[in-house]
C-alpha positions as MATLAB code, in Angstrom:
seq = 'MNASDRQALYLIADEMRGMATIGRHFANNPYEVERAHRMNELAAQVAAMAEQERSLDDVKVLFNEEPWHRISPAIGADAAVFDEKGRILLIKRAQDQTWAMPGGLSEIGHTPAQTALKELWEEAGLKGCVKRLLGVFDGPKWGSLSKVHHINMIFYVQCDDLTPQLGIEATDWAYYGADELPSPMHPSHRLRVPKSFELMQSNETYYDPVCSDDLSLSTVQRQGD';
ca = [
       0.000    0.000    0.000;
       1.469    3.346   -1.034;
       1.249    6.662    0.803;
      -1.644    7.878   -1.338;
      -3.711    4.794   -0.512;
      -2.978    5.169    3.202;
      -4.006    8.841    3.145;
      -7.278    7.915    1.436;
      -8.028    5.370    4.159;
      -7.218    7.882    6.899;
      -9.657   10.397    5.409;
     -12.379    7.754    5.133;
     -11.771    6.726    8.745;
     -11.857   10.351    9.909;
     -15.168   10.960    8.161;
     -16.630    7.795    9.671;
     -15.430    8.846   13.112;
     -17.083   12.239   12.675;
     -20.355   10.548   11.712;
     -20.108    8.311   14.774;
     -19.541   11.265   17.091;
     -22.501   13.170   15.674;
     -24.590   10.007   15.856;
     -23.846    9.540   19.548;
     -24.605   13.194   20.290;
     -28.022   13.133   18.634;
     -28.987    9.536   19.474;
     -32.573    9.182   20.648;
     -32.433    5.557   21.806;
     -29.960    2.823   22.821;
     -30.000    1.302   19.346;
     -28.735    4.510   17.748;
     -26.027    4.748   20.417;
     -24.995    1.179   19.677;
     -24.809    1.872   15.936;
     -22.693    4.972   16.574;
     -20.263    2.966   18.708;
     -20.098    0.320   15.982;
     -19.390    2.991   13.372;
     -16.505    4.235   15.513;
     -15.119    0.704   15.782;
     -15.299    0.268   12.009;
     -13.551    3.617   11.543;
     -10.745    2.412   13.805;
     -10.448   -0.759   11.744;
     -10.160    1.269    8.542;
      -7.465    3.466   10.096;
      -5.644    0.381   11.381;
      -5.470   -0.934    7.804;
      -3.415    2.141    6.934;
      -1.266    2.064   10.065;
       2.142    0.446    9.974;
       3.243    1.092   13.556;
       0.057    0.816   15.659;
      -2.149   -2.170   16.342;
      -5.931   -2.128   16.014;
      -6.277   -1.971   19.810;
      -3.994    1.078   19.951;
      -5.965    2.824   17.225;
      -9.234    2.121   19.051;
      -7.832    3.759   22.177;
      -6.849    6.859   20.178;
     -10.281    7.077   18.559;
     -12.069    6.835   21.899;
      -9.807    9.169   23.867;
      -8.679   11.823   21.399;
     -10.870   14.919   21.965;
     -10.682   15.907   18.304;
     -14.009   17.728   18.409;
     -12.814   19.960   21.244;
      -9.337   20.840   19.943;
     -10.670   23.356   17.409;
     -13.874   25.387   17.121;
     -16.709   23.905   15.087;
     -16.921   25.361   11.575;
     -20.263   26.478   10.217;
     -21.224   27.885    6.819;
     -24.238   29.918    5.703;
     -25.544   30.706    2.225;
     -26.446   34.339    1.565;
     -28.855   34.346   -1.386;
     -30.224   37.654   -2.693;
     -33.095   38.207   -5.099;
     -33.300   40.751   -7.913;
     -34.447   43.417   -5.424;
     -31.427   42.897   -3.178;
     -33.418   41.097   -0.478;
     -31.880   38.185    1.412;
     -33.380   34.698    1.670;
     -34.288   33.606    5.196;
     -35.859   30.350    6.289;
     -37.876   29.623    9.407;
     -36.135   26.813   11.258;
     -38.389   23.900   12.196;
     -36.347   23.242   15.323;
     -37.033   26.535   17.109;
     -39.173   28.620   14.714;
     -36.538   31.329   14.367;
     -35.455   32.950   11.114;
     -31.985   32.408    9.676;
     -29.958   32.070    6.520;
     -29.715   28.494    5.234;
     -26.638   26.970    6.827;
     -25.152   24.513    9.245;
     -22.026   22.819   10.545;
     -19.398   21.508    8.155;
     -19.012   17.762    8.135;
     -15.703   16.002    7.658;
     -14.997   15.687    3.957;
     -16.710   18.971    2.983;
     -15.160   22.394    2.521;
     -16.997   25.349    4.084;
     -18.151   26.507    0.632;
     -19.473   23.026   -0.139;
     -21.250   23.045    3.215;
     -23.043   26.281    2.339;
     -24.303   24.754   -0.906;
     -25.234   21.481    0.795;
     -27.245   23.247    3.505;
     -28.907   25.522    0.937;
     -30.090   22.473   -0.973;
     -31.218   20.515    2.087;
     -33.073   23.408    3.738;
     -34.331   25.432    0.771;
     -34.080   23.132   -2.246;
     -31.934   25.630   -4.156;
     -28.813   25.050   -6.220;
     -26.263   27.708   -7.039;
     -22.630   28.753   -7.235;
     -20.507   30.278   -4.513;
     -19.327   33.644   -5.790;
     -17.384   34.979   -2.831;
     -16.751   34.805    0.884;
     -18.600   37.592    2.690;
     -16.990   37.065    6.061;
     -15.607   34.894    8.831;
     -17.327   35.420   12.184;
     -16.405   34.285   15.693;
     -19.662   32.920   17.123;
     -19.371   34.217   20.709;
     -18.624   37.719   19.413;
     -21.626   37.672   17.109;
     -24.486   36.607   19.336;
     -24.163   32.835   19.320;
     -25.677   31.114   22.360;
     -24.233   27.710   21.498;
     -22.359   25.765   24.164;
     -19.747   24.943   21.501;
     -17.350   27.519   20.087;
     -18.314   28.128   16.458;
     -16.582   29.904   13.615;
     -19.143   30.873   10.996;
     -18.426   31.634    7.347;
     -20.983   33.370    5.141;
     -20.802   32.822    1.378;
     -22.640   34.769   -1.286;
     -24.390   32.164   -3.434;
     -25.857   33.045   -6.828;
     -28.897   30.998   -7.850;
     -30.712   30.947  -11.182;
     -33.915   29.692   -9.557;
     -34.816   31.838   -6.552;
     -37.988   29.990   -5.481;
     -37.219   27.679   -2.532;
     -38.731   24.241   -2.066;
     -38.533   23.633    1.671;
     -37.150   20.459    3.205;
     -37.915   18.990    6.616;
     -35.632   21.451    8.453;
     -37.666   24.574    7.620;
     -41.326   25.562    7.827;
     -41.369   28.834    5.886;
     -39.241   31.110    3.711;
     -39.211   34.667    2.433;
     -36.907   37.333    1.011;
     -36.380   40.320    3.290;
     -34.818   43.742    2.915;
     -32.336   45.076    5.460;
     -35.008   47.281    7.060;
     -37.733   44.626    7.271;
     -36.112   41.612    8.934;
     -38.544   39.225   10.661;
     -38.794   38.243   14.298;
     -37.667   36.212   16.056;
     -34.264   35.947   14.420;
     -31.965   33.097   15.390;
     -29.476   34.512   17.940;
     -26.411   33.746   15.850;
     -27.992   35.356   12.751;
     -29.497   38.442   14.377;
     -26.280   40.433   13.891;
     -24.753   38.606   10.938;
     -27.692   39.041    8.575;
     -27.578   42.885    8.685;
     -23.799   42.669    8.301;
     -24.247   40.544    5.182;
     -26.160   43.386    3.515;
     -23.266   45.752    4.274;
     -20.677   43.319    2.927;
     -22.589   42.785   -0.302;
     -22.574   46.538   -0.884;
     -18.947   47.110    0.080;
     -17.355   44.138   -1.693;
     -15.253   43.631    1.443;
     -14.626   40.362    3.258;
     -15.128   40.636    7.012;
     -12.969   39.105    9.732;
     -12.776   39.857   13.434;
      -9.795   42.256   13.718;
      -7.213   41.513   16.394;
      -3.660   42.512   17.388;
      -1.067   40.603   19.359;
      -1.369   43.105   22.190;
      -5.004   42.066   22.589;
      -4.051   38.464   23.335;
      -2.784   36.598   26.360;
       0.181   34.995   24.638;
       1.778   31.844   26.028;
       5.399   32.014   27.159;
       5.872   28.229   27.378;
       7.146   27.974   23.804;
       9.238   31.160   24.200;
      11.310   30.351   27.295;
      14.434   31.913   25.837;
      12.821   35.324   25.321;
];
């Protein structure tokens, strides 16, 4: 097995492990929990096929103990779709009946831009092309109430067909102007939707500005300084 084949197996195993973790988190009964655990075991077996220095038992330990989903913030992506009048598409989420742009968390194996298109299709039944990145937003700084640290990316998506066909994750849709946004807005979208209008007009890409002096920098790696 060459290096390319091993890398392919690692990526498959990582995606399976991500599916298992999500499955355990959202499991509604013992059978779903059991299937998620089994998926994790199969992922470990796939990774072990690519390993040359670790046994299957060692890989299983790493898969069960490595806090991969806590090392980095979760990455989310939203699709900003505008109609011919410059109004933005919002959907009413079935989960909590709040309004938001189509979007969701990136899954392993998908880029953020692909995630935006995937969520747009699943939630609104629209297909389109990502034209540009509007901004990268730190969730806690932009109204998110999630218990998990999120980084959210908003992509401008151009669609030929602008008439949504809702899926099971949304109960309503409409296009809104910047001065007529509906209520209640989803907490993490309440500030980012108005900002999306600004970014579309300015052609700028937003990021949360920061300087080194604003940070509490570690000195562990700089012991000689």
